[in-house]
Amino acid sequence: MEKYNIPRGVQVFNRIADFRSWRRSILMNGQTLGYVPTMGALHAGHIGLAQQARKDADHVALTIFVNPAQFAPHEDLASYPRTLQADLNKIGELPVGTVSAVLVPQVNEVYPNGIELEVEKQVGAFVEIKGLSHQLEGGTRPHFFRGVATVVSKFFNIIQPDHAYFGQKDVQQCVCLKRLVQDLHFPIELHICPTTRESDGLAMSSRNVYLTPSQRKHALVLYKMLSSIESDYRNGERSRERLLSKAMGIYYAEEKQVAALNEGWNMKFDYLSLADPKTLNEKPEAIEGGCIASLAIFMGKARLIDNFLIDCEL
């Protein structure tokens, strides 16, 4: 492993066996472990998960691993931000003892049979979550949840945490992982923490670094669309068609503004959903009992997602 400045009180492991030895010492001391999985490029959302984990457990471990299995060949695996020293610096800004350990494993150890980006060429053991992974994000990224479920299963086995923490921004992932823990009998308490947002409402994401200043300004359209749906629902609107229509009007107005800029980039609509929080199936025309309002929009080369939980829980 390259030489990095490691924060005081934090142990950084490159090999799974070394981490497991440390984990065993925690177990032998009767202490609990909270776990925050990340792909690096840490932001305030990740830090908030670590802080919450420390409130619930004696120790906190993070993994920093850009997981190839959740990227399709045409996606941004090669360009995905890798900022390990900056990530360690952010961890070092926390009070000593907040994070005890960081595991930064190598791809060839996590995937000992290698990992191809094309599913048809992959060799080894993989995990799928049927019924919850084909819709929404799965429509655009059909490979995604297979990769997520596989790597999270691997890390749950490696880390063996008592608690694990995920952000609500990746809401379909949260629903899938709750099912994963239930169906595979992982002895882990899963915590879904609220989305961390910028002061203007934009959901924090590692992919926000891709945004130009102009794209960053127009990326607020996601928050505006979700806020419109929530506000209208709170005011008594239950028609799926009218809720979606008004939100899409906001999108089309923003898209028109972007086109008028003539800056060489475009917005592209992916999906807007009002789904059941348990099944992720679309709610019928008359929406009752709340819903997950979620959407995805391409902003230049960045694909942004966001969601609101409206009168429902995960």
PDB file of C-alpha atoms in Angstrom, residues 29-293:
ATOM      1  CA  ASN A  29     -13.074  -7.542  24.361  1.00  0.00           C
ATOM      2  CA  GLY A  30     -16.862  -7.737  24.215  1.00  0.00           C
ATOM      3  CA  GLN A  31     -17.101  -4.514  22.201  1.00  0.00           C
ATOM      4  CA  THR A  32     -19.526  -3.716  19.408  1.00  0.00           C
ATOM      5  CA  LEU A  33     -18.739  -2.582  15.875  1.00  0.00           C
ATOM      6  CA  GLY A  34     -20.582  -0.208  13.571  1.00  0.00           C
ATOM      7  CA  TYR A  35     -19.861  -0.315   9.845  1.00  0.00           C
ATOM      8  CA  VAL A  36     -20.093   2.302   7.094  1.00  0.00           C
ATOM      9  CA  PRO A  37     -19.442   1.004   3.541  1.00  0.00           C
ATOM     10  CA  THR A  38     -18.214   3.645   1.086  1.00  0.00           C
ATOM     11  CA  MET A  39     -16.630   3.959  -2.326  1.00  0.00           C
ATOM     12  CA  GLY A  40     -14.511   6.844  -1.100  1.00  0.00           C
ATOM     13  CA  ALA A  41     -14.784  10.481  -2.211  1.00  0.00           C
ATOM     14  CA  LEU A  42     -16.164  11.039   1.266  1.00  0.00           C
ATOM     15  CA  HIS A  43     -18.523  13.923   1.936  1.00  0.00           C
ATOM     16  CA  ALA A  44     -20.579  15.124   4.889  1.00  0.00           C
ATOM     17  CA  GLY A  45     -23.129  12.373   4.322  1.00  0.00           C
ATOM     18  CA  HIS A  46     -20.537   9.644   4.895  1.00  0.00           C
ATOM     19  CA  ILE A  47     -19.147  11.479   7.899  1.00  0.00           C
ATOM     20  CA  GLY A  48     -22.635  11.746   9.363  1.00  0.00           C
ATOM     21  CA  LEU A  49     -23.082   7.987   9.027  1.00  0.00           C
ATOM     22  CA  ALA A  50     -19.793   7.426  10.869  1.00  0.00           C
ATOM     23  CA  GLN A  51     -20.835   9.799  13.641  1.00  0.00           C
ATOM     24  CA  GLN A  52     -24.158   8.029  14.044  1.00  0.00           C
ATOM     25  CA  ALA A  53     -22.398   4.665  14.097  1.00  0.00           C
ATOM     26  CA  ARG A  54     -20.141   5.835  16.908  1.00  0.00           C
ATOM     27  CA  LYS A  55     -23.192   6.743  18.998  1.00  0.00           C
ATOM     28  CA  ASP A  56     -24.453   3.183  18.690  1.00  0.00           C
ATOM     29  CA  ALA A  57     -21.235   1.142  18.850  1.00  0.00           C
ATOM     30  CA  ASP A  58     -17.915   1.005  20.681  1.00  0.00           C
ATOM     31  CA  HIS A  59     -15.943   1.080  17.434  1.00  0.00           C
ATOM     32  CA  VAL A  60     -16.591   2.166  13.853  1.00  0.00           C
ATOM     33  CA  ALA A  61     -15.051   0.699  10.704  1.00  0.00           C
ATOM     34  CA  LEU A  62     -15.259   2.083   7.180  1.00  0.00           C
ATOM     35  CA  THR A  63     -14.503   0.342   3.933  1.00  0.00           C
ATOM     36  CA  ILE A  64     -13.262   2.385   0.986  1.00  0.00           C
ATOM     37  CA  PHE A  65     -13.656   0.314  -2.152  1.00  0.00           C
ATOM     38  CA  VAL A  66     -14.750   1.269  -5.666  1.00  0.00           C
ATOM     39  CA  ASN A  67     -16.711  -1.849  -6.535  1.00  0.00           C
ATOM     40  CA  PRO A  68     -16.254  -2.877 -10.185  1.00  0.00           C
ATOM     41  CA  ALA A  69     -19.220  -5.263 -10.113  1.00  0.00           C
ATOM     42  CA  GLN A  70     -21.745  -2.439  -9.917  1.00  0.00           C
ATOM     43  CA  PHE A  71     -20.433  -0.653 -13.015  1.00  0.00           C
ATOM     44  CA  ALA A  72     -21.418  -1.562 -16.565  1.00  0.00           C
ATOM     45  CA  PRO A  73     -18.728  -1.386 -19.279  1.00  0.00           C
ATOM     46  CA  HIS A  74     -20.030   2.005 -20.482  1.00  0.00           C
ATOM     47  CA  GLU A  75     -20.167   3.591 -17.015  1.00  0.00           C
ATOM     48  CA  ASP A  76     -17.667   5.684 -15.070  1.00  0.00           C
ATOM     49  CA  LEU A  77     -15.549   3.079 -13.241  1.00  0.00           C
ATOM     50  CA  ALA A  78     -12.245   4.437 -14.584  1.00  0.00           C
ATOM     51  CA  SER A  79     -13.094   8.060 -13.826  1.00  0.00           C
ATOM     52  CA  TYR A  80     -14.920   7.529 -10.530  1.00  0.00           C
ATOM     53  CA  PRO A  81     -13.175   9.791  -7.977  1.00  0.00           C
ATOM     54  CA  ARG A  82     -10.486   8.050  -5.949  1.00  0.00           C
ATOM     55  CA  THR A  83      -9.303  10.365  -3.192  1.00  0.00           C
ATOM     56  CA  LEU A  84      -7.928   8.174  -0.407  1.00  0.00           C
ATOM     57  CA  GLN A  85      -5.673  10.759   1.236  1.00  0.00           C
ATOM     58  CA  ALA A  86      -8.432  13.356   1.187  1.00  0.00           C
ATOM     59  CA  ASP A  87     -10.801  10.743   2.641  1.00  0.00           C
ATOM     60  CA  LEU A  88      -8.360   9.961   5.450  1.00  0.00           C
ATOM     61  CA  ASN A  89      -7.983  13.685   6.100  1.00  0.00           C
ATOM     62  CA  LYS A  90     -11.754  14.026   6.495  1.00  0.00           C
ATOM     63  CA  ILE A  91     -11.792  11.115   8.930  1.00  0.00           C
ATOM     64  CA  GLY A  92      -8.906  12.783  10.784  1.00  0.00           C
ATOM     65  CA  GLU A  93     -11.017  15.904  11.317  1.00  0.00           C
ATOM     66  CA  LEU A  94     -13.377  13.898  13.513  1.00  0.00           C
ATOM     67  CA  PRO A  95     -12.749  13.552  17.255  1.00  0.00           C
ATOM     68  CA  VAL A  96     -10.207  10.830  17.953  1.00  0.00           C
ATOM     69  CA  GLY A  97     -12.036   7.558  18.486  1.00  0.00           C
ATOM     70  CA  THR A  98     -14.921   8.259  16.127  1.00  0.00           C
ATOM     71  CA  VAL A  99     -13.505   5.920  13.484  1.00  0.00           C
ATOM     72  CA  SER A 100     -11.263   3.097  14.659  1.00  0.00           C
ATOM     73  CA  ALA A 101     -10.449   1.300  11.420  1.00  0.00           C
ATOM     74  CA  VAL A 102     -10.539   1.713   7.648  1.00  0.00           C
ATOM     75  CA  LEU A 103     -10.272  -1.261   5.299  1.00  0.00           C
ATOM     76  CA  VAL A 104      -9.022  -0.427   1.803  1.00  0.00           C
ATOM     77  CA  PRO A 105      -8.855  -3.838   0.109  1.00  0.00           C
ATOM     78  CA  GLN A 106      -7.491  -4.668  -3.315  1.00  0.00           C
ATOM     79  CA  VAL A 107      -9.857  -5.728  -6.082  1.00  0.00           C
ATOM     80  CA  ASN A 108      -8.090  -9.056  -6.566  1.00  0.00           C
ATOM     81  CA  GLU A 109      -8.653  -9.982  -2.926  1.00  0.00           C
ATOM     82  CA  VAL A 110     -12.334  -9.018  -2.874  1.00  0.00           C
ATOM     83  CA  TYR A 111     -12.873 -10.825  -6.196  1.00  0.00           C
ATOM     84  CA  PRO A 112     -10.356 -13.704  -6.163  1.00  0.00           C
ATOM     85  CA  ASN A 113     -11.639 -15.023  -9.511  1.00  0.00           C
ATOM     86  CA  GLY A 114     -11.244 -11.613 -11.090  1.00  0.00           C
ATOM     87  CA  ILE A 115     -14.121  -9.372 -12.086  1.00  0.00           C
ATOM     88  CA  GLU A 116     -15.278  -8.586 -15.605  1.00  0.00           C
ATOM     89  CA  LEU A 117     -17.662  -5.694 -16.154  1.00  0.00           C
ATOM     90  CA  GLU A 118     -19.775  -7.782 -18.518  1.00  0.00           C
ATOM     91  CA  VAL A 119     -22.015 -10.032 -16.421  1.00  0.00           C
ATOM     92  CA  GLU A 120     -21.851 -12.822 -19.003  1.00  0.00           C
ATOM     93  CA  LYS A 121     -18.074 -13.089 -18.516  1.00  0.00           C
ATOM     94  CA  GLN A 122     -18.051 -13.048 -14.707  1.00  0.00           C
ATOM     95  CA  VAL A 123     -16.836 -16.071 -12.776  1.00  0.00           C
ATOM     96  CA  GLY A 124     -17.462 -16.750  -9.094  1.00  0.00           C
ATOM     97  CA  ALA A 125     -20.204 -16.314  -6.513  1.00  0.00           C
ATOM     98  CA  PHE A 126     -22.690 -13.450  -6.918  1.00  0.00           C
ATOM     99  CA  VAL A 127     -25.835 -12.394  -5.066  1.00  0.00           C
ATOM    100  CA  GLU A 128     -29.090 -11.210  -6.605  1.00  0.00           C
ATOM    101  CA  ILE A 129     -32.202  -9.718  -5.007  1.00  0.00           C
ATOM    102  CA  LYS A 130     -35.226 -10.685  -7.047  1.00  0.00           C
ATOM    103  CA  GLY A 131     -38.334  -8.524  -7.166  1.00  0.00           C
ATOM    104  CA  LEU A 132     -36.755  -5.318  -5.874  1.00  0.00           C
ATOM    105  CA  SER A 133     -33.878  -4.693  -8.260  1.00  0.00           C
ATOM    106  CA  HIS A 134     -35.410  -4.640 -11.757  1.00  0.00           C
ATOM    107  CA  GLN A 135     -37.406  -1.407 -11.451  1.00  0.00           C
ATOM    108  CA  LEU A 136     -36.355   2.244 -10.942  1.00  0.00           C
ATOM    109  CA  GLU A 137     -32.531   2.253 -10.905  1.00  0.00           C
ATOM    110  CA  GLY A 138     -32.590  -1.294 -12.228  1.00  0.00           C
ATOM    111  CA  GLY A 139     -34.261  -0.119 -15.414  1.00  0.00           C
ATOM    112  CA  THR A 140     -31.283   2.029 -16.369  1.00  0.00           C
ATOM    113  CA  ARG A 141     -28.609   0.023 -14.552  1.00  0.00           C
ATOM    114  CA  PRO A 142     -29.724  -3.643 -14.698  1.00  0.00           C
ATOM    115  CA  HIS A 143     -26.341  -4.836 -13.421  1.00  0.00           C
ATOM    116  CA  PHE A 144     -26.202  -2.465 -10.468  1.00  0.00           C
ATOM    117  CA  PHE A 145     -27.948  -4.226  -7.595  1.00  0.00           C
ATOM    118  CA  ARG A 146     -26.329  -7.572  -8.390  1.00  0.00           C
ATOM    119  CA  GLY A 147     -22.976  -5.845  -7.886  1.00  0.00           C
ATOM    120  CA  VAL A 148     -24.122  -4.040  -4.743  1.00  0.00           C
ATOM    121  CA  ALA A 149     -25.684  -7.125  -3.154  1.00  0.00           C
ATOM    122  CA  THR A 150     -22.573  -9.155  -3.898  1.00  0.00           C
ATOM    123  CA  VAL A 151     -20.039  -6.709  -2.484  1.00  0.00           C
ATOM    124  CA  VAL A 152     -22.147  -5.864   0.566  1.00  0.00           C
ATOM    125  CA  SER A 153     -22.525  -9.584   1.311  1.00  0.00           C
ATOM    126  CA  LYS A 154     -18.758  -9.971   1.038  1.00  0.00           C
ATOM    127  CA  PHE A 155     -18.117  -7.034   3.361  1.00  0.00           C
ATOM    128  CA  PHE A 156     -20.752  -8.123   5.869  1.00  0.00           C
ATOM    129  CA  ASN A 157     -18.884 -11.436   6.036  1.00  0.00           C
ATOM    130  CA  ILE A 158     -15.483  -9.739   6.311  1.00  0.00           C
ATOM    131  CA  ILE A 159     -16.425  -6.947   8.733  1.00  0.00           C
ATOM    132  CA  GLN A 160     -18.998  -8.880  10.775  1.00  0.00           C
ATOM    133  CA  PRO A 161     -20.524  -5.687  12.159  1.00  0.00           C
ATOM    134  CA  ASP A 162     -23.203  -5.411  14.784  1.00  0.00           C
ATOM    135  CA  HIS A 163     -24.635  -2.348  13.036  1.00  0.00           C
ATOM    136  CA  ALA A 164     -24.427  -1.132   9.421  1.00  0.00           C
ATOM    137  CA  TYR A 165     -25.299   2.345   8.137  1.00  0.00           C
ATOM    138  CA  PHE A 166     -26.611   3.477   4.760  1.00  0.00           C
ATOM    139  CA  GLY A 167     -27.921   6.793   3.469  1.00  0.00           C
ATOM    140  CA  GLN A 168     -31.515   7.254   2.331  1.00  0.00           C
ATOM    141  CA  LYS A 169     -30.367   8.945  -0.901  1.00  0.00           C
ATOM    142  CA  ASP A 170     -29.808   5.478  -2.367  1.00  0.00           C
ATOM    143  CA  VAL A 171     -33.331   4.504  -1.370  1.00  0.00           C
ATOM    144  CA  GLN A 172     -33.777   1.455  -3.605  1.00  0.00           C
ATOM    145  CA  GLN A 173     -30.434   0.152  -2.406  1.00  0.00           C
ATOM    146  CA  CYS A 174     -31.668   0.515   1.177  1.00  0.00           C
ATOM    147  CA  VAL A 175     -34.844  -1.459   0.437  1.00  0.00           C
ATOM    148  CA  CYS A 176     -32.820  -4.171  -1.315  1.00  0.00           C
ATOM    149  CA  LEU A 177     -30.288  -4.443   1.498  1.00  0.00           C
ATOM    150  CA  LYS A 178     -32.984  -4.728   4.131  1.00  0.00           C
ATOM    151  CA  ARG A 179     -34.266  -7.729   2.195  1.00  0.00           C
ATOM    152  CA  LEU A 180     -30.716  -9.075   1.860  1.00  0.00           C
ATOM    153  CA  VAL A 181     -30.155  -8.964   5.623  1.00  0.00           C
ATOM    154  CA  GLN A 182     -33.520 -10.595   6.255  1.00  0.00           C
ATOM    155  CA  ASP A 183     -33.282 -13.345   3.659  1.00  0.00           C
ATOM    156  CA  LEU A 184     -29.629 -14.290   4.260  1.00  0.00           C
ATOM    157  CA  HIS A 185     -29.979 -14.084   8.052  1.00  0.00           C
ATOM    158  CA  PHE A 186     -27.143 -11.643   8.629  1.00  0.00           C
ATOM    159  CA  PRO A 187     -27.032 -10.869  12.384  1.00  0.00           C
ATOM    160  CA  ILE A 188     -26.778  -7.151  11.672  1.00  0.00           C
ATOM    161  CA  GLU A 189     -28.970  -4.203  12.605  1.00  0.00           C
ATOM    162  CA  LEU A 190     -29.392  -2.050   9.505  1.00  0.00           C
ATOM    163  CA  HIS A 191     -29.738   1.708   9.987  1.00  0.00           C
ATOM    164  CA  ILE A 192     -31.104   3.973   7.222  1.00  0.00           C
ATOM    165  CA  CYS A 193     -30.060   7.574   7.871  1.00  0.00           C
ATOM    166  CA  PRO A 194     -31.655  10.675   6.283  1.00  0.00           C
ATOM    167  CA  THR A 195     -30.158  12.143   3.118  1.00  0.00           C
ATOM    168  CA  THR A 196     -27.532  14.796   3.813  1.00  0.00           C
ATOM    169  CA  ARG A 197     -28.132  17.912   1.741  1.00  0.00           C
ATOM    170  CA  GLU A 198     -26.366  21.103   0.796  1.00  0.00           C
ATOM    171  CA  SER A 199     -27.851  24.309   2.219  1.00  0.00           C
ATOM    172  CA  ASP A 200     -29.949  24.774  -0.945  1.00  0.00           C
ATOM    173  CA  GLY A 201     -31.332  21.227  -0.862  1.00  0.00           C
ATOM    174  CA  LEU A 202     -29.079  19.393  -3.326  1.00  0.00           C
ATOM    175  CA  ALA A 203     -28.451  15.846  -2.116  1.00  0.00           C
ATOM    176  CA  MET A 204     -24.786  15.234  -1.375  1.00  0.00           C
ATOM    177  CA  SER A 205     -23.163  12.713  -3.701  1.00  0.00           C
ATOM    178  CA  SER A 206     -19.646  11.748  -4.657  1.00  0.00           C
ATOM    179  CA  ARG A 207     -20.677  12.325  -8.276  1.00  0.00           C
ATOM    180  CA  ASN A 208     -21.432  15.990  -7.582  1.00  0.00           C
ATOM    181  CA  VAL A 209     -17.733  16.632  -8.248  1.00  0.00           C
ATOM    182  CA  TYR A 210     -18.501  16.030 -11.926  1.00  0.00           C
ATOM    183  CA  LEU A 211     -20.800  19.081 -12.063  1.00  0.00           C
ATOM    184  CA  THR A 212     -19.684  22.356 -13.577  1.00  0.00           C
ATOM    185  CA  PRO A 213     -20.908  25.510 -11.767  1.00  0.00           C
ATOM    186  CA  SER A 214     -23.696  25.842 -14.320  1.00  0.00           C
ATOM    187  CA  GLN A 215     -24.708  22.183 -13.985  1.00  0.00           C
ATOM    188  CA  ARG A 216     -24.604  22.497 -10.201  1.00  0.00           C
ATOM    189  CA  LYS A 217     -27.112  25.359 -10.401  1.00  0.00           C
ATOM    190  CA  HIS A 218     -29.528  23.423 -12.592  1.00  0.00           C
ATOM    191  CA  ALA A 219     -29.105  20.197 -10.591  1.00  0.00           C
ATOM    192  CA  LEU A 220     -31.472  21.747  -8.047  1.00  0.00           C
ATOM    193  CA  VAL A 221     -34.278  20.723 -10.383  1.00  0.00           C
ATOM    194  CA  LEU A 222     -34.332  17.315  -8.665  1.00  0.00           C
ATOM    195  CA  TYR A 223     -35.017  18.886  -5.286  1.00  0.00           C
ATOM    196  CA  LYS A 224     -37.600  21.272  -6.801  1.00  0.00           C
ATOM    197  CA  MET A 225     -39.506  18.409  -8.436  1.00  0.00           C
ATOM    198  CA  LEU A 226     -39.592  16.317  -5.271  1.00  0.00           C
ATOM    199  CA  SER A 227     -40.564  19.337  -3.173  1.00  0.00           C
ATOM    200  CA  SER A 228     -43.457  20.013  -5.542  1.00  0.00           C
ATOM    201  CA  ILE A 229     -44.753  16.464  -5.172  1.00  0.00           C
ATOM    202  CA  GLU A 230     -44.430  16.541  -1.398  1.00  0.00           C
ATOM    203  CA  SER A 231     -46.084  19.952  -1.080  1.00  0.00           C
ATOM    204  CA  ASP A 232     -49.019  19.002  -3.281  1.00  0.00           C
ATOM    205  CA  TYR A 233     -49.469  15.710  -1.438  1.00  0.00           C
ATOM    206  CA  ARG A 234     -49.457  17.535   1.906  1.00  0.00           C
ATOM    207  CA  ASN A 235     -52.106  19.877   0.512  1.00  0.00           C
ATOM    208  CA  GLY A 236     -54.377  16.939  -0.220  1.00  0.00           C
ATOM    209  CA  GLU A 237     -53.536  16.026  -3.823  1.00  0.00           C
ATOM    210  CA  ARG A 238     -53.763  12.259  -4.306  1.00  0.00           C
ATOM    211  CA  SER A 239     -53.894  11.997  -8.085  1.00  0.00           C
ATOM    212  CA  ARG A 240     -50.765  10.302  -9.364  1.00  0.00           C
ATOM    213  CA  GLU A 241     -51.206  11.921 -12.775  1.00  0.00           C
ATOM    214  CA  ARG A 242     -51.475  15.457 -11.403  1.00  0.00           C
ATOM    215  CA  LEU A 243     -48.575  15.024  -8.971  1.00  0.00           C
ATOM    216  CA  LEU A 244     -46.288  13.767 -11.731  1.00  0.00           C
ATOM    217  CA  SER A 245     -47.510  16.250 -14.320  1.00  0.00           C
ATOM    218  CA  LYS A 246     -46.707  19.289 -12.203  1.00  0.00           C
ATOM    219  CA  ALA A 247     -43.262  17.945 -11.311  1.00  0.00           C
ATOM    220  CA  MET A 248     -42.517  17.211 -14.966  1.00  0.00           C
ATOM    221  CA  GLY A 249     -43.540  20.764 -15.825  1.00  0.00           C
ATOM    222  CA  ILE A 250     -40.752  21.944 -13.531  1.00  0.00           C
ATOM    223  CA  TYR A 251     -38.316  19.639 -15.315  1.00  0.00           C
ATOM    224  CA  TYR A 252     -39.281  20.789 -18.816  1.00  0.00           C
ATOM    225  CA  ALA A 253     -38.920  24.453 -17.826  1.00  0.00           C
ATOM    226  CA  GLU A 254     -35.425  23.751 -16.495  1.00  0.00           C
ATOM    227  CA  GLU A 255     -34.496  21.715 -19.558  1.00  0.00           C
ATOM    228  CA  LYS A 256     -35.517  24.645 -21.742  1.00  0.00           C
ATOM    229  CA  GLN A 257     -33.278  26.987 -19.744  1.00  0.00           C
ATOM    230  CA  VAL A 258     -30.323  24.605 -20.126  1.00  0.00           C
ATOM    231  CA  ALA A 259     -30.866  24.326 -23.891  1.00  0.00           C
ATOM    232  CA  ALA A 260     -30.914  28.123 -24.173  1.00  0.00           C
ATOM    233  CA  LEU A 261     -27.501  28.323 -22.495  1.00  0.00           C
ATOM    234  CA  ASN A 262     -25.924  26.495 -25.457  1.00  0.00           C
ATOM    235  CA  GLU A 263     -22.972  25.404 -23.292  1.00  0.00           C
ATOM    236  CA  GLY A 264     -22.466  22.045 -24.975  1.00  0.00           C
ATOM    237  CA  TRP A 265     -24.167  19.894 -22.338  1.00  0.00           C
ATOM    238  CA  ASN A 266     -27.726  18.736 -21.878  1.00  0.00           C
ATOM    239  CA  MET A 267     -30.121  17.553 -19.224  1.00  0.00           C
ATOM    240  CA  LYS A 268     -31.704  14.178 -19.860  1.00  0.00           C
ATOM    241  CA  PHE A 269     -34.668  12.778 -17.965  1.00  0.00           C
ATOM    242  CA  ASP A 270     -34.367   9.182 -16.764  1.00  0.00           C
ATOM    243  CA  TYR A 271     -37.326   8.397 -14.495  1.00  0.00           C
ATOM    244  CA  LEU A 272     -39.744   9.825 -11.946  1.00  0.00           C
ATOM    245  CA  SER A 273     -41.468   7.361  -9.640  1.00  0.00           C
ATOM    246  CA  LEU A 274     -44.113   7.245  -6.932  1.00  0.00           C
ATOM    247  CA  ALA A 275     -43.548   3.800  -5.486  1.00  0.00           C
ATOM    248  CA  ASP A 276     -44.673   1.600  -2.639  1.00  0.00           C
ATOM    249  CA  PRO A 277     -41.965   1.541   0.087  1.00  0.00           C
ATOM    250  CA  LYS A 278     -42.216  -2.221   0.572  1.00  0.00           C
ATOM    251  CA  THR A 279     -42.519  -3.576  -2.959  1.00  0.00           C
ATOM    252  CA  LEU A 280     -41.145  -0.623  -4.999  1.00  0.00           C
ATOM    253  CA  ASN A 281     -44.065  -1.152  -7.368  1.00  0.00           C
ATOM    254  CA  GLU A 282     -45.616   2.023  -8.732  1.00  0.00           C
ATOM    255  CA  LYS A 283     -48.513   3.384  -6.710  1.00  0.00           C
ATOM    256  CA  PRO A 284     -51.916   3.348  -8.457  1.00  0.00           C
ATOM    257  CA  GLU A 285     -53.699   6.469  -9.684  1.00  0.00           C
ATOM    258  CA  ALA A 286     -55.225   7.307  -6.299  1.00  0.00           C
ATOM    259  CA  ILE A 287     -52.238   7.436  -3.974  1.00  0.00           C
ATOM    260  CA  GLU A 288     -52.938   6.550  -0.357  1.00  0.00           C
ATOM    261  CA  GLY A 289     -50.670   5.532   2.482  1.00  0.00           C
ATOM    262  CA  GLY A 290     -47.718   7.578   1.294  1.00  0.00           C
ATOM    263  CA  CYS A 291     -45.017   6.675  -1.207  1.00  0.00           C
ATOM    264  CA  ILE A 292     -41.363   6.966  -2.138  1.00  0.00           C
ATOM    265  CA  ALA A 293     -41.009   9.815  -4.628  1.00  0.00           C
TER     266      ALA A 293
END
